[in-house]
Amino acid sequence: MTRFFGPRGWTILAACAAVVFVVFPVLNLVVPPTSAFHLSAFWVTLIGKIMCYAIVAVAMDLIWGYAGILSLGHGLFFALGGYAFGMYLMRQIGADGQYRMNMPDFMVFLDWKEFPWQWWNTEHFWWAAILVLVVPALLAYVFGYFAFRSRVKGVYFSIITQALTFAAMLLFFRNNTGFGGNNGFTDFKRILDIPITTPETRMALFAITGAALIGTLLLGRFIVTSRYGRVLAAIRDSETRVLFCGYDTVHYKLFVWTLSAVLCAIAGALYVPQVGIINPSEMSPANSIEIAIWVAMGGRGTLVGPIIGAFLVNGGKSVFTQYFPEFWLYLLGLVFILVTLFLPAGVLGLLDRWRRKST
């Protein structure tokens, strides 16, 4: 137990779990809406969405903070997980769409008579779960294998990942790919034949997302505190020395790269039923760059820091875009520059510095 966290760390984690699994459900489902202590559906959706982003941030930290692999295309894996699960949610609509047919409305509008091949078996939840895991993992493995075998790293690797997600975004914008074009998937009705908009369903999705975030954090701690994690840190610091020691760094990097992609896909699958939409804009390079900002702001190489960064950036984004939406990207860029110059260890590093001074 102490290998993962100290007593203080476990206490904080238990307190956060109690808030997610006990306090929030009570405030949302038990406390009446007229009460000042009621947690509205808006906050349940917003916090659930940010927890999905936090999973992505931890996944990014595993490859960037501990293996030195900066990806500017992780939004692709997040979106692929969302699309894979979104196909199942679209099939759950059935004949309740605008055109009252057992096909998604965009297919009826385009006069399609049957589902494309990639929609095969997507009416089953178990198949959608397999797609969420396998499709991003396969893409990440193939891409990573050739990239790492070719010794592509540093800024060149980052640019290639950015090009990959941009190409995928352009592909998904096309109507003939069968993924809804620029509108994507939306207007979901049910999940597992249960209405998706009921407070109980939304709180269940919220709790599952919280459990997934805690599980991702524990998995990350298990990896980075193991012998494998120490090799990853050595690769980050000097891959050439690790090669001279007889380690095949390709397999080490390939495993954590593929695992990171799968974690992002799981986050995307949890994101879609809570937010209610998935479209190609989730694959935009700007979204992937923003993921790196979450990690940098919270403190890379810490696992907990990226979670803090995801909550700070996205919480601030929700507030700031309500009043000055046109200036948000400028503010985000300024924050990233200031963090890079004055807080290289992120917010968590600043808090740790204050704690040491106080003691």
mmCIF file of C-alpha atoms in Angstrom, residues 96-337:
data_model
loop_
_atom_site.group_PDB
_atom_site.id
_atom_site.type_symbol
_atom_site.label_atom_id
_atom_site.label_comp_id
_atom_site.label_asym_id
_atom_site.label_seq_id
_atom_site.Cartn_x
_atom_site.Cartn_y
_atom_site.Cartn_z
ATOM 1 C CA ASP A 96 -37.060 7.150 -32.078
ATOM 2 C CA GLY A 97 -35.154 9.438 -34.402
ATOM 3 C CA GLN A 98 -36.586 12.249 -36.479
ATOM 4 C CA TYR A 99 -37.317 9.984 -39.432
ATOM 5 C CA ARG A 100 -38.714 7.109 -37.309
ATOM 6 C CA MET A 101 -36.474 4.507 -38.934
ATOM 7 C CA ASN A 102 -34.073 1.960 -37.451
ATOM 8 C CA MET A 103 -31.084 3.858 -38.807
ATOM 9 C CA PRO A 104 -29.371 7.062 -37.618
ATOM 10 C CA ASP A 105 -30.974 10.197 -39.017
ATOM 11 C CA PHE A 106 -27.886 11.220 -40.977
ATOM 12 C CA MET A 107 -27.903 7.889 -42.834
ATOM 13 C CA VAL A 108 -31.575 8.292 -43.694
ATOM 14 C CA PHE A 109 -30.910 11.844 -44.880
ATOM 15 C CA LEU A 110 -28.100 10.585 -47.130
ATOM 16 C CA ASP A 111 -30.458 7.888 -48.472
ATOM 17 C CA TRP A 112 -28.345 4.978 -47.238
ATOM 18 C CA LYS A 113 -30.155 1.639 -47.352
ATOM 19 C CA GLU A 114 -27.900 -0.345 -45.026
ATOM 20 C CA PHE A 115 -25.256 0.167 -42.394
ATOM 21 C CA PRO A 116 -21.605 0.492 -43.483
ATOM 22 C CA TRP A 117 -19.277 -2.395 -42.673
ATOM 23 C CA GLN A 118 -17.760 -0.645 -39.643
ATOM 24 C CA TRP A 119 -21.189 -0.559 -37.992
ATOM 25 C CA TRP A 120 -21.411 -4.359 -37.948
ATOM 26 C CA ASN A 121 -22.596 -5.717 -34.595
ATOM 27 C CA THR A 122 -22.551 -2.253 -32.991
ATOM 28 C CA GLU A 123 -26.025 -2.778 -31.549
ATOM 29 C CA HIS A 124 -24.361 -4.897 -28.840
ATOM 30 C CA PHE A 125 -22.774 -3.264 -25.800
ATOM 31 C CA TRP A 126 -20.050 -5.891 -25.486
ATOM 32 C CA TRP A 127 -18.939 -5.347 -29.066
ATOM 33 C CA ALA A 128 -18.811 -1.590 -28.548
ATOM 34 C CA ALA A 129 -16.629 -2.155 -25.474
ATOM 35 C CA ILE A 130 -14.268 -4.285 -27.561
ATOM 36 C CA LEU A 131 -14.076 -1.609 -30.244
ATOM 37 C CA VAL A 132 -13.288 1.036 -27.639
ATOM 38 C CA LEU A 133 -10.267 -0.974 -26.506
ATOM 39 C CA VAL A 134 -9.052 -2.655 -29.686
ATOM 40 C CA VAL A 135 -9.303 0.047 -32.379
ATOM 41 C CA PRO A 136 -7.206 2.725 -30.594
ATOM 42 C CA ALA A 137 -4.801 0.068 -29.296
ATOM 43 C CA LEU A 138 -4.245 -1.337 -32.780
ATOM 44 C CA LEU A 139 -3.702 2.096 -34.311
ATOM 45 C CA ALA A 140 -1.349 3.156 -31.519
ATOM 46 C CA TYR A 141 0.606 -0.111 -31.705
ATOM 47 C CA VAL A 142 1.123 0.022 -35.469
ATOM 48 C CA PHE A 143 2.003 3.717 -35.472
ATOM 49 C CA GLY A 144 4.267 3.402 -32.441
ATOM 50 C CA TYR A 145 6.021 0.290 -33.743
ATOM 51 C CA PHE A 146 7.200 1.955 -36.933
ATOM 52 C CA ALA A 147 7.945 5.269 -35.240
ATOM 53 C CA PHE A 148 9.975 3.807 -32.378
ATOM 54 C CA ARG A 149 11.732 1.269 -34.600
ATOM 55 C CA SER A 150 12.789 4.148 -36.829
ATOM 56 C CA ARG A 151 14.145 6.034 -33.793
ATOM 57 C CA VAL A 152 11.747 8.913 -34.372
ATOM 58 C CA LYS A 153 11.614 10.991 -31.205
ATOM 59 C CA GLY A 154 11.552 14.489 -29.828
ATOM 60 C CA VAL A 155 9.932 17.252 -31.819
ATOM 61 C CA TYR A 156 9.765 15.059 -34.938
ATOM 62 C CA PHE A 157 7.599 12.518 -33.154
ATOM 63 C CA SER A 158 5.344 15.281 -31.829
ATOM 64 C CA ILE A 159 4.853 16.734 -35.306
ATOM 65 C CA ILE A 160 4.016 13.317 -36.771
ATOM 66 C CA THR A 161 1.390 12.653 -34.100
ATOM 67 C CA GLN A 162 -0.106 16.062 -34.776
ATOM 68 C CA ALA A 163 -0.265 15.280 -38.494
ATOM 69 C CA LEU A 164 -1.904 11.921 -37.723
ATOM 70 C CA THR A 165 -4.762 13.411 -35.730
ATOM 71 C CA PHE A 166 -5.234 16.194 -38.292
ATOM 72 C CA ALA A 167 -5.516 13.661 -41.111
ATOM 73 C CA ALA A 168 -8.021 11.621 -39.096
ATOM 74 C CA MET A 169 -10.070 14.751 -38.413
ATOM 75 C CA LEU A 170 -10.282 15.516 -42.134
ATOM 76 C CA LEU A 171 -11.301 11.918 -42.811
ATOM 77 C CA PHE A 172 -14.096 11.954 -40.229
ATOM 78 C CA PHE A 173 -15.431 15.232 -41.595
ATOM 79 C CA ARG A 174 -16.409 13.395 -44.785
ATOM 80 C CA ASN A 175 -20.026 12.215 -44.929
ATOM 81 C CA ASN A 176 -19.208 9.057 -46.871
ATOM 82 C CA THR A 177 -17.126 7.621 -44.026
ATOM 83 C CA GLY A 178 -20.318 6.754 -42.142
ATOM 84 C CA PHE A 179 -19.586 8.733 -38.979
ATOM 85 C CA GLY A 180 -22.011 11.621 -39.369
ATOM 86 C CA GLY A 181 -19.662 14.096 -41.045
ATOM 87 C CA ASN A 182 -19.107 17.397 -39.268
ATOM 88 C CA ASN A 183 -22.178 16.867 -37.039
ATOM 89 C CA GLY A 184 -20.929 13.548 -35.678
ATOM 90 C CA PHE A 185 -23.180 11.599 -33.298
ATOM 91 C CA THR A 186 -25.722 13.213 -30.996
ATOM 92 C CA ASP A 187 -29.300 13.016 -29.682
ATOM 93 C CA PHE A 188 -28.669 9.834 -27.695
ATOM 94 C CA LYS A 189 -31.717 8.252 -26.067
ATOM 95 C CA ARG A 190 -30.692 5.147 -24.137
ATOM 96 C CA ILE A 191 -27.796 3.110 -22.836
ATOM 97 C CA LEU A 192 -28.361 -0.577 -22.080
ATOM 98 C CA ASP A 193 -32.040 0.156 -22.860
ATOM 99 C CA ILE A 194 -32.141 2.625 -19.943
ATOM 100 C CA PRO A 195 -33.060 6.268 -20.639
ATOM 101 C CA ILE A 196 -29.801 8.186 -20.699
ATOM 102 C CA THR A 197 -31.150 11.523 -19.447
ATOM 103 C CA THR A 198 -32.570 10.381 -16.113
ATOM 104 C CA PRO A 199 -30.763 11.689 -13.005
ATOM 105 C CA GLU A 200 -30.037 8.132 -11.854
ATOM 106 C CA THR A 201 -28.374 7.201 -15.152
ATOM 107 C CA ARG A 202 -26.314 10.368 -15.222
ATOM 108 C CA MET A 203 -25.159 9.834 -11.665
ATOM 109 C CA ALA A 204 -24.261 6.221 -12.469
ATOM 110 C CA LEU A 205 -22.124 7.406 -15.398
ATOM 111 C CA PHE A 206 -20.591 10.033 -13.101
ATOM 112 C CA ALA A 207 -19.664 7.400 -10.505
ATOM 113 C CA ILE A 208 -18.253 5.040 -13.149
ATOM 114 C CA THR A 209 -16.108 7.876 -14.476
ATOM 115 C CA GLY A 210 -14.855 8.609 -10.973
ATOM 116 C CA ALA A 211 -13.993 4.943 -10.478
ATOM 117 C CA ALA A 212 -12.194 4.899 -13.834
ATOM 118 C CA LEU A 213 -10.158 7.962 -12.836
ATOM 119 C CA ILE A 214 -9.140 6.422 -9.517
ATOM 120 C CA GLY A 215 -8.322 3.138 -11.256
ATOM 121 C CA THR A 216 -6.208 4.971 -13.843
ATOM 122 C CA LEU A 217 -4.315 6.780 -11.104
ATOM 123 C CA LEU A 218 -3.625 3.546 -9.211
ATOM 124 C CA LEU A 219 -2.570 1.784 -12.403
ATOM 125 C CA GLY A 220 -0.216 4.628 -13.177
ATOM 126 C CA ARG A 221 1.313 4.473 -9.694
ATOM 127 C CA PHE A 222 1.727 0.711 -10.024
ATOM 128 C CA ILE A 223 3.591 1.151 -13.301
ATOM 129 C CA VAL A 224 5.892 4.026 -12.336
ATOM 130 C CA THR A 225 6.891 2.457 -9.004
ATOM 131 C CA SER A 226 7.738 -0.875 -10.612
ATOM 132 C CA ARG A 227 10.970 -1.973 -12.243
ATOM 133 C CA TYR A 228 9.366 -1.237 -15.601
ATOM 134 C CA GLY A 229 8.664 2.325 -14.479
ATOM 135 C CA ARG A 230 12.295 2.827 -13.485
ATOM 136 C CA VAL A 231 13.390 1.708 -16.946
ATOM 137 C CA LEU A 232 10.920 4.180 -18.467
ATOM 138 C CA ALA A 233 12.422 6.981 -16.395
ATOM 139 C CA ALA A 234 15.882 5.936 -17.543
ATOM 140 C CA ILE A 235 14.727 6.033 -21.180
ATOM 141 C CA ARG A 236 13.375 9.528 -20.596
ATOM 142 C CA ASP A 237 16.675 10.725 -19.136
ATOM 143 C CA SER A 238 19.022 8.986 -21.584
ATOM 144 C CA GLU A 239 17.754 6.392 -24.033
ATOM 145 C CA THR A 240 21.244 5.830 -25.435
ATOM 146 C CA ARG A 241 22.591 4.692 -22.060
ATOM 147 C CA VAL A 242 19.651 2.330 -21.627
ATOM 148 C CA LEU A 243 20.407 0.815 -25.037
ATOM 149 C CA PHE A 244 24.041 0.327 -24.040
ATOM 150 C CA CYS A 245 22.827 -1.499 -20.922
ATOM 151 C CA GLY A 246 21.162 -4.099 -23.147
ATOM 152 C CA TYR A 247 17.516 -3.030 -22.933
ATOM 153 C CA ASP A 248 15.296 -3.026 -26.002
ATOM 154 C CA THR A 249 13.711 0.377 -25.531
ATOM 155 C CA VAL A 250 11.246 -0.097 -28.401
ATOM 156 C CA HIS A 251 9.131 -2.593 -26.459
ATOM 157 C CA TYR A 252 9.164 -0.479 -23.306
ATOM 158 C CA LYS A 253 8.018 2.635 -25.128
ATOM 159 C CA LEU A 254 5.560 0.739 -27.293
ATOM 160 C CA PHE A 255 3.761 -0.774 -24.308
ATOM 161 C CA VAL A 256 3.270 2.489 -22.416
ATOM 162 C CA TRP A 257 2.342 4.297 -25.646
ATOM 163 C CA THR A 258 -0.367 1.744 -26.461
ATOM 164 C CA LEU A 259 -1.629 1.668 -22.875
ATOM 165 C CA SER A 260 -1.866 5.457 -22.866
ATOM 166 C CA ALA A 261 -3.924 5.361 -26.066
ATOM 167 C CA VAL A 262 -6.325 2.804 -24.583
ATOM 168 C CA LEU A 263 -6.808 4.907 -21.440
ATOM 169 C CA CYS A 264 -7.643 7.913 -23.614
ATOM 170 C CA ALA A 265 -10.170 5.814 -25.549
ATOM 171 C CA ILE A 266 -11.862 4.694 -22.322
ATOM 172 C CA ALA A 267 -12.109 8.333 -21.281
ATOM 173 C CA GLY A 268 -13.675 9.155 -24.648
ATOM 174 C CA ALA A 269 -16.211 6.359 -24.273
ATOM 175 C CA LEU A 270 -17.227 7.718 -20.859
ATOM 176 C CA TYR A 271 -17.308 11.278 -22.163
ATOM 177 C CA VAL A 272 -19.827 10.715 -24.974
ATOM 178 C CA PRO A 273 -22.911 9.549 -22.996
ATOM 179 C CA GLN A 274 -22.419 12.316 -20.435
ATOM 180 C CA VAL A 275 -21.868 15.223 -22.821
ATOM 181 C CA GLY A 276 -24.234 13.871 -25.469
ATOM 182 C CA ILE A 277 -22.188 14.514 -28.599
ATOM 183 C CA ILE A 278 -19.022 13.452 -30.410
ATOM 184 C CA ASN A 279 -17.798 15.036 -33.618
ATOM 185 C CA PRO A 280 -14.505 15.406 -35.532
ATOM 186 C CA SER A 281 -13.596 18.603 -33.702
ATOM 187 C CA GLU A 282 -12.457 16.403 -30.799
ATOM 188 C CA MET A 283 -9.603 15.314 -33.080
ATOM 189 C CA SER A 284 -8.369 18.819 -33.758
ATOM 190 C CA PRO A 285 -4.661 19.389 -33.072
ATOM 191 C CA ALA A 286 -5.619 22.243 -30.731
ATOM 192 C CA ASN A 287 -7.377 19.787 -28.410
ATOM 193 C CA SER A 288 -4.309 17.564 -28.288
ATOM 194 C CA ILE A 289 -2.083 20.550 -27.510
ATOM 195 C CA GLU A 290 -4.455 21.486 -24.712
ATOM 196 C CA ILE A 291 -3.933 18.032 -23.187
ATOM 197 C CA ALA A 292 -0.211 18.770 -22.963
ATOM 198 C CA ILE A 293 -1.036 22.079 -21.262
ATOM 199 C CA TRP A 294 -3.056 20.261 -18.577
ATOM 200 C CA VAL A 295 -0.067 18.063 -17.795
ATOM 201 C CA ALA A 296 2.453 20.892 -17.852
ATOM 202 C CA MET A 297 0.322 23.135 -15.657
ATOM 203 C CA GLY A 298 -0.346 20.453 -13.055
ATOM 204 C CA GLY A 299 3.173 19.073 -13.051
ATOM 205 C CA ARG A 300 4.369 16.322 -15.348
ATOM 206 C CA GLY A 301 5.913 13.203 -13.933
ATOM 207 C CA THR A 302 3.618 13.256 -10.891
ATOM 208 C CA LEU A 303 0.314 11.625 -12.057
ATOM 209 C CA VAL A 304 -1.638 13.679 -9.527
ATOM 210 C CA GLY A 305 -0.476 16.973 -11.016
ATOM 211 C CA PRO A 306 -2.103 16.382 -14.422
ATOM 212 C CA ILE A 307 -5.425 15.726 -12.678
ATOM 213 C CA ILE A 308 -5.118 19.073 -10.918
ATOM 214 C CA GLY A 309 -4.138 20.720 -14.192
ATOM 215 C CA ALA A 310 -7.131 19.240 -16.020
ATOM 216 C CA PHE A 311 -9.522 20.547 -13.367
ATOM 217 C CA LEU A 312 -7.909 23.993 -13.222
ATOM 218 C CA VAL A 313 -7.758 24.559 -16.975
ATOM 219 C CA ASN A 314 -11.185 23.157 -17.831
ATOM 220 C CA GLY A 315 -12.838 24.701 -14.806
ATOM 221 C CA GLY A 316 -11.366 28.055 -15.772
ATOM 222 C CA LYS A 317 -12.401 27.475 -19.371
ATOM 223 C CA SER A 318 -16.019 26.886 -18.360
ATOM 224 C CA VAL A 319 -16.105 30.154 -16.447
ATOM 225 C CA PHE A 320 -13.989 32.315 -18.765
ATOM 226 C CA THR A 321 -15.747 31.311 -21.998
ATOM 227 C CA GLN A 322 -19.064 32.463 -20.563
ATOM 228 C CA TYR A 323 -17.878 36.065 -20.400
ATOM 229 C CA PHE A 324 -14.908 36.394 -22.802
ATOM 230 C CA PRO A 325 -15.063 33.402 -25.179
ATOM 231 C CA GLU A 326 -13.050 35.094 -27.924
ATOM 232 C CA PHE A 327 -10.054 35.608 -25.597
ATOM 233 C CA TRP A 328 -9.865 32.098 -24.134
ATOM 234 C CA LEU A 329 -7.192 30.756 -26.492
ATOM 235 C CA TYR A 330 -5.002 33.814 -25.857
ATOM 236 C CA LEU A 331 -5.315 33.308 -22.126
ATOM 237 C CA LEU A 332 -4.547 29.591 -22.466
ATOM 238 C CA GLY A 333 -1.423 30.330 -24.476
ATOM 239 C CA LEU A 334 -0.313 32.938 -21.941
ATOM 240 C CA VAL A 335 -0.832 30.505 -19.071
ATOM 241 C CA PHE A 336 1.233 27.862 -20.871
ATOM 242 C CA ILE A 337 4.088 30.337 -21.441
#
